[in-house]
PDB file of C-alpha atoms and ligand atoms in Angstrom:
ATOM      1  CA  MET A 264      -5.915 -10.209  -6.423  1.00  0.00           C
ATOM      2  CA  GLU A 265      -4.293 -12.762  -8.751  1.00  0.00           C
ATOM      3  CA  VAL A 266      -4.526 -16.652  -8.292  1.00  0.00           C
ATOM      4  CA  ILE A 267      -1.773 -18.836  -9.478  1.00  0.00           C
ATOM      5  CA  ILE A 268      -2.618 -22.851  -9.670  1.00  0.00           C
ATOM      6  CA  ARG A 269       0.358 -25.038  -9.544  1.00  0.00           C
ATOM      7  CA  PRO A 270      -0.045 -28.918  -9.978  1.00  0.00           C
ATOM      8  CA  THR A 271       1.463 -29.915  -6.649  1.00  0.00           C
ATOM      9  CA  ALA A 272       2.160 -28.640  -3.137  1.00  0.00           C
ATOM     10  CA  ALA A 273       5.906 -28.763  -3.847  1.00  0.00           C
ATOM     11  CA  ALA A 274       5.578 -26.773  -7.069  1.00  0.00           C
ATOM     12  CA  ALA A 275       3.339 -24.107  -5.259  1.00  0.00           C
ATOM     13  CA  ALA A 276       5.960 -23.736  -2.620  1.00  0.00           C
ATOM     14  CA  ASP A 277       8.803 -23.481  -5.222  1.00  0.00           C
ATOM     15  CA  LEU A 278       6.946 -20.829  -6.892  1.00  0.00           C
ATOM     16  CA  VAL A 279       6.615 -18.761  -3.561  1.00  0.00           C
ATOM     17  CA  ALA A 280      10.180 -19.394  -2.617  1.00  0.00           C
ATOM     18  CA  THR A 281      11.152 -17.892  -6.013  1.00  0.00           C
ATOM     19  CA  LEU A 282       9.184 -14.978  -5.655  1.00  0.00           C
ATOM     20  CA  ILE A 283      10.760 -14.356  -2.165  1.00  0.00           C
ATOM     21  CA  ASP A 284      14.279 -14.941  -3.728  1.00  0.00           C
ATOM     22  CA  ARG A 285      13.546 -12.406  -6.379  1.00  0.00           C
ATOM     23  CA  ALA A 286      12.450  -9.743  -4.104  1.00  0.00           C
ATOM     24  CA  VAL A 287      15.404 -10.339  -1.830  1.00  0.00           C
ATOM     25  CA  ARG A 288      17.832 -10.221  -4.668  1.00  0.00           C
ATOM     26  CA  GLN A 289      16.185  -6.960  -6.031  1.00  0.00           C
ATOM     27  CA  ARG A 290      16.165  -5.206  -2.728  1.00  0.00           C
ATOM     28  CA  PRO A 291      18.804  -6.675  -0.134  1.00  0.00           C
ATOM     29  CA  ASP A 292      17.300  -4.464   2.680  1.00  0.00           C
ATOM     30  CA  LEU A 293      13.866  -6.006   2.212  1.00  0.00           C
ATOM     31  CA  VAL A 294      11.490  -6.020   5.100  1.00  0.00           C
ATOM     32  CA  LEU A 295       9.805  -9.508   5.066  1.00  0.00           C
ATOM     33  CA  GLY A 296       6.558 -10.396   6.828  1.00  0.00           C
ATOM     34  CA  LEU A 297       6.755 -13.924   7.712  1.00  0.00           C
ATOM     35  CA  ALA A 298       4.209 -16.749   8.761  1.00  0.00           C
ATOM     36  CA  THR A 299       4.512 -19.992  10.565  1.00  0.00           C
ATOM     37  CA  GLY A 300       2.613 -23.245  10.139  1.00  0.00           C
ATOM     38  CA  ARG A 301       2.883 -26.595   8.237  1.00  0.00           C
ATOM     39  CA  THR A 302       2.327 -25.009   4.864  1.00  0.00           C
ATOM     40  CA  MET A 303       5.511 -22.765   5.134  1.00  0.00           C
ATOM     41  CA  GLU A 304       7.925 -25.479   6.114  1.00  0.00           C
ATOM     42  CA  ALA A 305       8.528 -26.411   2.384  1.00  0.00           C
ATOM     43  CA  VAL A 306       8.929 -22.554   1.588  1.00  0.00           C
ATOM     44  CA  TYR A 307      11.689 -22.166   4.305  1.00  0.00           C
ATOM     45  CA  ALA A 308      13.324 -25.409   3.322  1.00  0.00           C
ATOM     46  CA  LEU A 309      13.678 -24.018  -0.233  1.00  0.00           C
ATOM     47  CA  LEU A 310      14.985 -20.676   0.914  1.00  0.00           C
ATOM     48  CA  ALA A 311      17.562 -22.293   3.136  1.00  0.00           C
ATOM     49  CA  GLU A 312      18.551 -24.457   0.233  1.00  0.00           C
ATOM     50  CA  ARG A 313      19.072 -21.515  -2.006  1.00  0.00           C
ATOM     51  CA  HIS A 314      20.927 -19.655   0.638  1.00  0.00           C
ATOM     52  CA  ARG A 315      23.404 -22.690   0.725  1.00  0.00           C
ATOM     53  CA  THR A 316      23.650 -23.442  -2.826  1.00  0.00           C
ATOM     54  CA  GLN A 317      22.659 -20.263  -4.897  1.00  0.00           C
ATOM     55  CA  GLY A 318      24.239 -17.468  -2.473  1.00  0.00           C
ATOM     56  CA  LEU A 319      20.679 -16.097  -1.434  1.00  0.00           C
ATOM     57  CA  ASP A 320      21.960 -13.459   1.086  1.00  0.00           C
ATOM     58  CA  PHE A 321      19.457 -12.412   3.816  1.00  0.00           C
ATOM     59  CA  SER A 322      22.036 -10.291   5.835  1.00  0.00           C
ATOM     60  CA  GLY A 323      20.526  -7.103   4.957  1.00  0.00           C
ATOM     61  CA  CYS A 324      16.772  -8.208   5.436  1.00  0.00           C
ATOM     62  CA  ARG A 325      14.514  -7.547   8.321  1.00  0.00           C
ATOM     63  CA  THR A 326      11.678  -9.685   9.263  1.00  0.00           C
ATOM     64  CA  PHE A 327       8.615  -9.409  11.287  1.00  0.00           C
ATOM     65  CA  ASN A 328       6.503 -12.447  12.005  1.00  0.00           C
ATOM     66  CA  LEU A 329       2.604 -12.236  11.896  1.00  0.00           C
ATOM     67  CA  ASP A 330       1.985 -13.827  15.375  1.00  0.00           C
ATOM     68  CA  GLU A 331       3.233 -15.522  18.502  1.00  0.00           C
ATOM     69  CA  TYR A 332       1.467 -17.375  21.264  1.00  0.00           C
ATOM     70  CA  VAL A 333       0.687 -15.556  24.521  1.00  0.00           C
ATOM     71  CA  GLY A 334       2.575 -17.252  27.365  1.00  0.00           C
ATOM     72  CA  LEU A 335       5.180 -19.361  25.495  1.00  0.00           C
ATOM     73  CA  PRO A 336       8.889 -18.158  25.915  1.00  0.00           C
ATOM     74  CA  PRO A 337      11.046 -18.028  22.756  1.00  0.00           C
ATOM     75  CA  GLY A 338      12.745 -21.323  23.776  1.00  0.00           C
ATOM     76  CA  ASP A 339       9.550 -23.250  24.031  1.00  0.00           C
ATOM     77  CA  PRO A 340       9.378 -25.871  21.183  1.00  0.00           C
ATOM     78  CA  ASN A 341       5.989 -24.777  20.323  1.00  0.00           C
ATOM     79  CA  ALA A 342       6.787 -20.895  20.526  1.00  0.00           C
ATOM     80  CA  TYR A 343       6.794 -19.350  16.782  1.00  0.00           C
ATOM     81  CA  ARG A 344      10.321 -17.897  17.698  1.00  0.00           C
ATOM     82  CA  TYR A 345      11.592 -21.466  17.950  1.00  0.00           C
ATOM     83  CA  TYR A 346       9.797 -22.486  14.683  1.00  0.00           C
ATOM     84  CA  MET A 347      11.480 -19.754  12.845  1.00  0.00           C
ATOM     85  CA  GLU A 348      14.879 -20.646  14.452  1.00  0.00           C
ATOM     86  CA  ARG A 349      14.333 -24.233  13.397  1.00  0.00           C
ATOM     87  CA  HIS A 350      13.003 -23.890   9.998  1.00  0.00           C
ATOM     88  CA  LEU A 351      14.545 -20.612   8.792  1.00  0.00           C
ATOM     89  CA  PHE A 352      16.641 -18.336  10.666  1.00  0.00           C
ATOM     90  CA  GLY A 353      19.228 -21.054  12.034  1.00  0.00           C
ATOM     91  CA  ARG A 354      19.671 -22.169   8.467  1.00  0.00           C
ATOM     92  CA  ILE A 355      20.339 -18.742   6.805  1.00  0.00           C
ATOM     93  CA  ASN A 356      22.677 -15.841   7.233  1.00  0.00           C
ATOM     94  CA  ILE A 357      20.136 -13.387   9.052  1.00  0.00           C
ATOM     95  CA  ASP A 358      21.066 -11.031  11.902  1.00  0.00           C
ATOM     96  CA  ARG A 359      18.780 -12.097  14.790  1.00  0.00           C
ATOM     97  CA  ARG A 360      18.439  -8.534  15.717  1.00  0.00           C
ATOM     98  CA  ARG A 361      16.791  -7.814  12.512  1.00  0.00           C
ATOM     99  CA  THR A 362      14.213 -10.549  13.271  1.00  0.00           C
ATOM    100  CA  HIS A 363      11.076  -9.693  15.090  1.00  0.00           C
ATOM    101  CA  LEU A 364       8.113 -11.529  16.639  1.00  0.00           C
ATOM    102  CA  PRO A 365       5.418 -10.133  18.886  1.00  0.00           C
ATOM    103  CA  ASP A 366       6.423 -10.624  22.485  1.00  0.00           C
ATOM    104  CA  GLY A 367       3.799 -13.157  24.078  1.00  0.00           C
ATOM    105  CA  MET A 368       5.645 -13.057  27.435  1.00  0.00           C
ATOM    106  CA  ALA A 369       5.131  -9.301  27.999  1.00  0.00           C
ATOM    107  CA  ALA A 370       3.767  -8.128  31.313  1.00  0.00           C
ATOM    108  CA  ASP A 371       1.872  -5.568  29.508  1.00  0.00           C
ATOM    109  CA  LEU A 372       0.727  -7.085  26.342  1.00  0.00           C
ATOM    110  CA  ASP A 373      -1.104  -3.967  24.862  1.00  0.00           C
ATOM    111  CA  ALA A 374       2.174  -2.206  25.206  1.00  0.00           C
ATOM    112  CA  ALA A 375       3.921  -4.923  23.525  1.00  0.00           C
ATOM    113  CA  CYS A 376       1.329  -4.796  20.515  1.00  0.00           C
ATOM    114  CA  ALA A 377       1.722  -1.125  20.142  1.00  0.00           C
ATOM    115  CA  ALA A 378       5.573  -1.343  20.274  1.00  0.00           C
ATOM    116  CA  TYR A 379       5.395  -4.078  17.558  1.00  0.00           C
ATOM    117  CA  GLU A 380       3.221  -1.724  15.375  1.00  0.00           C
ATOM    118  CA  GLN A 381       5.918   1.132  15.910  1.00  0.00           C
ATOM    119  CA  ALA A 382       8.556  -1.315  15.066  1.00  0.00           C
ATOM    120  CA  ILE A 383       7.147  -2.048  11.685  1.00  0.00           C
ATOM    121  CA  ALA A 384       6.646   1.559  11.022  1.00  0.00           C
ATOM    122  CA  ASP A 385      10.140   2.438  11.980  1.00  0.00           C
ATOM    123  CA  ALA A 386      11.370  -0.241   9.535  1.00  0.00           C
ATOM    124  CA  GLY A 387       9.437   1.741   6.823  1.00  0.00           C
ATOM    125  CA  GLY A 388       6.617  -0.849   6.423  1.00  0.00           C
ATOM    126  CA  ILE A 389       6.478  -4.371   5.264  1.00  0.00           C
ATOM    127  CA  ASP A 390       7.488  -4.742   1.661  1.00  0.00           C
ATOM    128  CA  PHE A 391       6.589  -8.337   1.188  1.00  0.00           C
ATOM    129  CA  GLN A 392       4.179 -10.421   3.417  1.00  0.00           C
ATOM    130  CA  LEU A 393       3.916 -14.063   3.438  1.00  0.00           C
ATOM    131  CA  LEU A 394       0.691 -15.575   4.473  1.00  0.00           C
ATOM    132  CA  GLY A 395      -1.059 -19.063   5.125  1.00  0.00           C
ATOM    133  CA  ILE A 396      -4.784 -19.355   5.698  1.00  0.00           C
ATOM    134  CA  GLY A 397      -6.448 -21.189   8.615  1.00  0.00           C
ATOM    135  CA  HIS A 398      -9.563 -23.418   8.166  1.00  0.00           C
ATOM    136  CA  ASP A 399     -11.607 -20.768   9.675  1.00  0.00           C
ATOM    137  CA  GLY A 400     -10.265 -18.265   7.150  1.00  0.00           C
ATOM    138  CA  HIS A 401      -7.706 -16.640   9.505  1.00  0.00           C
ATOM    139  CA  ILE A 402      -4.645 -14.864   8.261  1.00  0.00           C
ATOM    140  CA  GLY A 403      -2.022 -14.556  11.050  1.00  0.00           C
ATOM    141  CA  PHE A 404      -4.160 -15.301  13.987  1.00  0.00           C
ATOM    142  CA  ASN A 405      -6.947 -13.064  12.921  1.00  0.00           C
ATOM    143  CA  GLU A 406      -9.984 -15.175  13.703  1.00  0.00           C
ATOM    144  CA  PRO A 407     -13.550 -14.655  12.475  1.00  0.00           C
ATOM    145  CA  LEU A 408     -14.979 -11.151  13.317  1.00  0.00           C
ATOM    146  CA  SER A 409     -11.470  -9.533  13.367  1.00  0.00           C
ATOM    147  CA  ALA A 410     -11.985  -5.924  12.310  1.00  0.00           C
ATOM    148  CA  LEU A 411     -10.823  -5.454   8.754  1.00  0.00           C
ATOM    149  CA  ARG A 412      -8.839  -2.289  10.046  1.00  0.00           C
ATOM    150  CA  SER A 413      -7.555  -4.063  13.153  1.00  0.00           C
ATOM    151  CA  ARG A 414      -4.038  -3.653  14.201  1.00  0.00           C
ATOM    152  CA  THR A 415      -1.450  -5.799  16.229  1.00  0.00           C
ATOM    153  CA  ARG A 416      -3.349  -7.082  19.361  1.00  0.00           C
ATOM    154  CA  VAL A 417      -4.139  -9.956  21.553  1.00  0.00           C
ATOM    155  CA  LYS A 418      -6.738 -12.416  19.976  1.00  0.00           C
ATOM    156  CA  ALA A 419      -8.588 -15.501  21.523  1.00  0.00           C
ATOM    157  CA  LEU A 420      -8.182 -18.344  19.345  1.00  0.00           C
ATOM    158  CA  THR A 421     -11.213 -20.239  17.889  1.00  0.00           C
ATOM    159  CA  PRO A 422     -12.092 -23.962  18.991  1.00  0.00           C
ATOM    160  CA  GLN A 423     -11.200 -24.823  15.329  1.00  0.00           C
ATOM    161  CA  THR A 424      -7.764 -23.258  15.485  1.00  0.00           C
ATOM    162  CA  VAL A 425      -7.067 -24.996  18.866  1.00  0.00           C
ATOM    163  CA  ALA A 426      -8.197 -28.370  17.350  1.00  0.00           C
ATOM    164  CA  ALA A 427      -5.780 -27.686  14.362  1.00  0.00           C
ATOM    165  CA  ASN A 428      -2.648 -26.920  16.416  1.00  0.00           C
ATOM    166  CA  ALA A 429      -3.113 -28.538  19.767  1.00  0.00           C
ATOM    167  CA  PRO A 430      -1.858 -32.130  18.430  1.00  0.00           C
ATOM    168  CA  LEU A 431       1.501 -30.283  18.038  1.00  0.00           C
ATOM    169  CA  PHE A 432       1.558 -29.584  21.671  1.00  0.00           C
ATOM    170  CA  ASP A 433       2.600 -32.237  24.392  1.00  0.00           C
ATOM    171  CA  PRO A 434       0.125 -32.618  25.799  1.00  0.00           C
ATOM    172  CA  PRO A 435      -2.353 -30.993  23.546  1.00  0.00           C
ATOM    173  CA  THR A 436      -3.862 -29.129  26.516  1.00  0.00           C
ATOM    174  CA  ARG A 437      -0.744 -27.071  26.939  1.00  0.00           C
ATOM    175  CA  MET A 438      -1.935 -25.141  23.871  1.00  0.00           C
ATOM    176  CA  PRO A 439      -2.329 -21.438  24.681  1.00  0.00           C
ATOM    177  CA  ARG A 440      -5.803 -19.978  23.970  1.00  0.00           C
ATOM    178  CA  ARG A 441      -4.473 -16.573  22.968  1.00  0.00           C
ATOM    179  CA  ALA A 442      -1.906 -15.245  20.604  1.00  0.00           C
ATOM    180  CA  ILE A 443      -0.620 -11.813  19.628  1.00  0.00           C
ATOM    181  CA  THR A 444      -1.218 -11.197  16.074  1.00  0.00           C
ATOM    182  CA  MET A 445      -0.658  -8.581  13.418  1.00  0.00           C
ATOM    183  CA  GLY A 446      -4.102  -7.046  12.469  1.00  0.00           C
ATOM    184  CA  VAL A 447      -5.954  -7.357   9.203  1.00  0.00           C
ATOM    185  CA  GLY A 448      -5.252  -3.628   8.716  1.00  0.00           C
ATOM    186  CA  THR A 449      -1.444  -4.300   9.500  1.00  0.00           C
ATOM    187  CA  ILE A 450      -1.528  -6.948   6.818  1.00  0.00           C
ATOM    188  CA  LEU A 451      -3.434  -4.803   4.269  1.00  0.00           C
ATOM    189  CA  ASP A 452      -0.672  -2.110   4.611  1.00  0.00           C
ATOM    190  CA  SER A 453       1.934  -4.405   3.239  1.00  0.00           C
ATOM    191  CA  ARG A 454       3.191  -3.305  -0.213  1.00  0.00           C
ATOM    192  CA  ARG A 455       3.080  -6.746  -1.638  1.00  0.00           C
ATOM    193  CA  CYS A 456       1.539 -10.023  -0.084  1.00  0.00           C
ATOM    194  CA  VAL A 457       1.519 -13.686  -1.231  1.00  0.00           C
ATOM    195  CA  LEU A 458      -0.882 -16.209   0.391  1.00  0.00           C
ATOM    196  CA  LEU A 459       0.040 -19.936   0.024  1.00  0.00           C
ATOM    197  CA  ALA A 460      -2.529 -22.580   0.317  1.00  0.00           C
ATOM    198  CA  THR A 461      -2.189 -26.356  -0.325  1.00  0.00           C
ATOM    199  CA  GLY A 462      -4.190 -29.374   0.232  1.00  0.00           C
ATOM    200  CA  ALA A 463      -7.829 -30.502  -0.259  1.00  0.00           C
ATOM    201  CA  SER A 464      -8.661 -29.210   3.435  1.00  0.00           C
ATOM    202  CA  LYS A 465      -8.042 -25.722   2.417  1.00  0.00           C
ATOM    203  CA  ALA A 466     -10.249 -25.783  -0.833  1.00  0.00           C
ATOM    204  CA  ASP A 467     -13.530 -24.717   0.741  1.00  0.00           C
ATOM    205  CA  ILE A 468     -12.298 -21.767   2.808  1.00  0.00           C
ATOM    206  CA  LEU A 469      -9.997 -20.608   0.012  1.00  0.00           C
ATOM    207  CA  ALA A 470     -12.922 -20.383  -2.280  1.00  0.00           C
ATOM    208  CA  ARG A 471     -14.862 -18.323   0.143  1.00  0.00           C
ATOM    209  CA  ALA A 472     -11.787 -16.014   0.691  1.00  0.00           C
ATOM    210  CA  VAL A 473     -10.957 -15.402  -2.876  1.00  0.00           C
ATOM    211  CA  GLU A 474     -14.463 -15.500  -4.452  1.00  0.00           C
ATOM    212  CA  GLY A 475     -16.799 -14.853  -1.864  1.00  0.00           C
ATOM    213  CA  PRO A 476     -17.946 -11.568  -0.268  1.00  0.00           C
ATOM    214  CA  ILE A 477     -15.517  -9.547   1.806  1.00  0.00           C
ATOM    215  CA  THR A 478     -16.555 -10.335   5.234  1.00  0.00           C
ATOM    216  CA  ALA A 479     -15.038  -9.977   8.645  1.00  0.00           C
ATOM    217  CA  MET A 480     -16.376 -13.736   9.204  1.00  0.00           C
ATOM    218  CA  VAL A 481     -13.417 -14.739   6.722  1.00  0.00           C
ATOM    219  CA  SER A 482     -10.323 -12.579   7.412  1.00  0.00           C
ATOM    220  CA  ALA A 483      -8.519 -13.642   4.446  1.00  0.00           C
ATOM    221  CA  SER A 484     -11.374 -12.183   2.268  1.00  0.00           C
ATOM    222  CA  ALA A 485      -9.983  -8.831   3.178  1.00  0.00           C
ATOM    223  CA  LEU A 486      -7.075  -9.457   0.756  1.00  0.00           C
ATOM    224  CA  GLN A 487      -9.546  -8.667  -1.963  1.00  0.00           C
ATOM    225  CA  LEU A 488      -8.818  -5.147  -0.928  1.00  0.00           C
ATOM    226  CA  HIS A 489      -5.038  -5.379  -1.189  1.00  0.00           C
ATOM    227  CA  PRO A 490      -3.498  -3.638  -4.128  1.00  0.00           C
ATOM    228  CA  ARG A 491      -1.073  -6.365  -4.760  1.00  0.00           C
ATOM    229  CA  CYS A 492      -1.878  -9.734  -3.744  1.00  0.00           C
ATOM    230  CA  THR A 493      -0.988 -13.162  -5.146  1.00  0.00           C
ATOM    231  CA  ILE A 494      -2.696 -16.365  -4.089  1.00  0.00           C
ATOM    232  CA  VAL A 495      -0.486 -19.347  -4.877  1.00  0.00           C
ATOM    233  CA  VAL A 496      -2.403 -22.741  -4.440  1.00  0.00           C
ATOM    234  CA  ASP A 497      -1.915 -26.336  -5.696  1.00  0.00           C
ATOM    235  CA  GLU A 498      -4.583 -28.166  -7.578  1.00  0.00           C
ATOM    236  CA  ALA A 499      -6.034 -29.648  -4.533  1.00  0.00           C
ATOM    237  CA  ALA A 500      -6.673 -26.229  -2.806  1.00  0.00           C
ATOM    238  CA  ALA A 501      -7.922 -24.909  -6.047  1.00  0.00           C
ATOM    239  CA  ALA A 502     -10.613 -27.520  -6.402  1.00  0.00           C
ATOM    240  CA  HIS A 503     -13.602 -25.260  -5.450  1.00  0.00           C
ATOM    241  CA  LEU A 504     -12.685 -22.102  -7.245  1.00  0.00           C
ATOM    242  CA  GLN A 505     -15.160 -21.150  -9.965  1.00  0.00           C
ATOM    243  CA  GLY A 506     -12.575 -19.282 -12.094  1.00  0.00           C
ATOM    244  CA  ARG A 507      -9.909 -21.793 -12.297  1.00  0.00           C
ATOM    245  CA  ASP A 508      -9.887 -21.662 -16.103  1.00  0.00           C
ATOM    246  CA  TYR A 509      -9.346 -18.040 -16.246  1.00  0.00           C
ATOM    247  CA  TYR A 510      -6.720 -18.146 -13.487  1.00  0.00           C
ATOM    248  CA  ARG A 511      -4.758 -20.768 -15.571  1.00  0.00           C
ATOM    249  CA  PHE A 512      -5.051 -18.560 -18.744  1.00  0.00           C
ATOM    250  CA  ILE A 513      -3.442 -15.577 -16.800  1.00  0.00           C
ATOM    251  CA  PHE A 514      -0.606 -17.848 -15.905  1.00  0.00           C
ATOM    252  CA  ASP A 515      -0.046 -19.303 -19.170  1.00  0.00           C
ATOM    253  CA  ASN A 516      -0.411 -15.904 -21.225  1.00  0.00           C
ATOM    254  CA  GLU A 517       0.967 -12.955 -18.854  1.00  0.00           C
ATOM    255  CA  PRO A 518       4.646 -12.243 -19.413  1.00  0.00           C
ATOM    256  CA  GLU A 519       5.386 -11.895 -15.714  1.00  0.00           C
ATOM    257  CA  TRP A 520       4.662 -15.739 -15.305  1.00  0.00           C
ATOM    258  CA  LYS A 521       6.550 -16.911 -18.470  1.00  0.00           C
ATOM    259  CA  ALA A 522       9.913 -17.727 -16.522  1.00  0.00           C
ATOM    260  CA  PHE A 523       7.756 -20.163 -14.121  1.00  0.00           C
ATOM    261  CA  HIS A 524       6.689 -22.340 -16.983  1.00  0.00           C
TER     262      HIS A 524
HETATM  263  C1  F6R B  33       0.711 -18.699  11.700  1.00  0.00           C
HETATM  264  C2  F6R B  33      -0.224 -18.113  10.616  1.00  0.00           C
HETATM  265  C3  F6R B  33      -1.477 -18.829  10.404  1.00  0.00           C
HETATM  266  C4  F6R B  33      -1.174 -20.122   9.573  1.00  0.00           C
HETATM  267  C5  F6R B  33      -2.426 -20.770   9.198  1.00  0.00           C
HETATM  268  C6  F6R B  33      -2.168 -22.095   8.356  1.00  0.00           C
HETATM  269  O1  F6R B  33       1.955 -17.717  11.477  1.00  0.00           O
HETATM  270  O2  F6R B  33       0.003 -17.150  10.236  1.00  0.00           O
HETATM  271  O3  F6R B  33      -2.413 -17.977   9.733  1.00  0.00           O
HETATM  272  O4  F6R B  33      -0.594 -19.644   8.321  1.00  0.00           O
HETATM  273  O5  F6R B  33      -3.171 -21.218  10.407  1.00  0.00           O
HETATM  274  O6  F6R B  33      -1.348 -23.040   9.068  1.00  0.00           O
HETATM  275  P1  F6R B  33      -1.127 -24.446   8.321  1.00  0.00           P
HETATM  276  O7  F6R B  33      -0.007 -24.068   7.274  1.00  0.00           O
HETATM  277  O8  F6R B  33      -0.295 -25.141   9.594  1.00  0.00           O
HETATM  278  O9  F6R B  33      -2.202 -25.131   7.927  1.00  0.00           O
END
């Protein structure tokens, strides 16, 4: 695991967009794992901008989103399919048949989860997984006590997650209480993962995930087991990290990061 601290949320999102940009240019048939949420909006805006002005080409990519609410059709303004269309897919040149989200409307949800795992395997696995982190430490919707080896399945959301996301629904009580999410094990199988966290409200949970013990109580702490995981944060989200000076030293001195200075 490596931690990169940028001065602002905008600079952190820019660095993540650049990592994705490079990965897509290096491998035009990249299999991208995608996240939703407020934090990612800045990243997708930058990717759309790079597509428009710098020829960033997504036509060969395939995408798999981490999660989708149970019971919301794709056209619902709160569905993650709708979010992706609005923030990214509708603004870049990606073939919709190559974009995948779990089917929260399936009559047989367990079968839909198994089919999602199979589709990821058939694509050859996820090359680059983008992640955010919830205030309860979730990645995807892997709420506390998610098994560290869990696969795609239906998960009940915590009151904390409902409180964080319900204001986005009209009325807030319309928010589903369950979602389909890739498992922690599914995420750990990705070849590279990048977690973006910004803002002071993420500082406490981020420190627990990065520097605390690996525990199913904080799903993001499982990323300590990932062979190639980069955590990108702004100063506000980095505030509770004990190793800040060391992380800054790495960013300032490792050749890999020179181009970002
Ligand atoms: C959603 C997802 C979640 C979010 C997390 C942070 O697809 O994967 O884990 O990344 O809830 O959300 P924001 O960015 O809204 O704080």
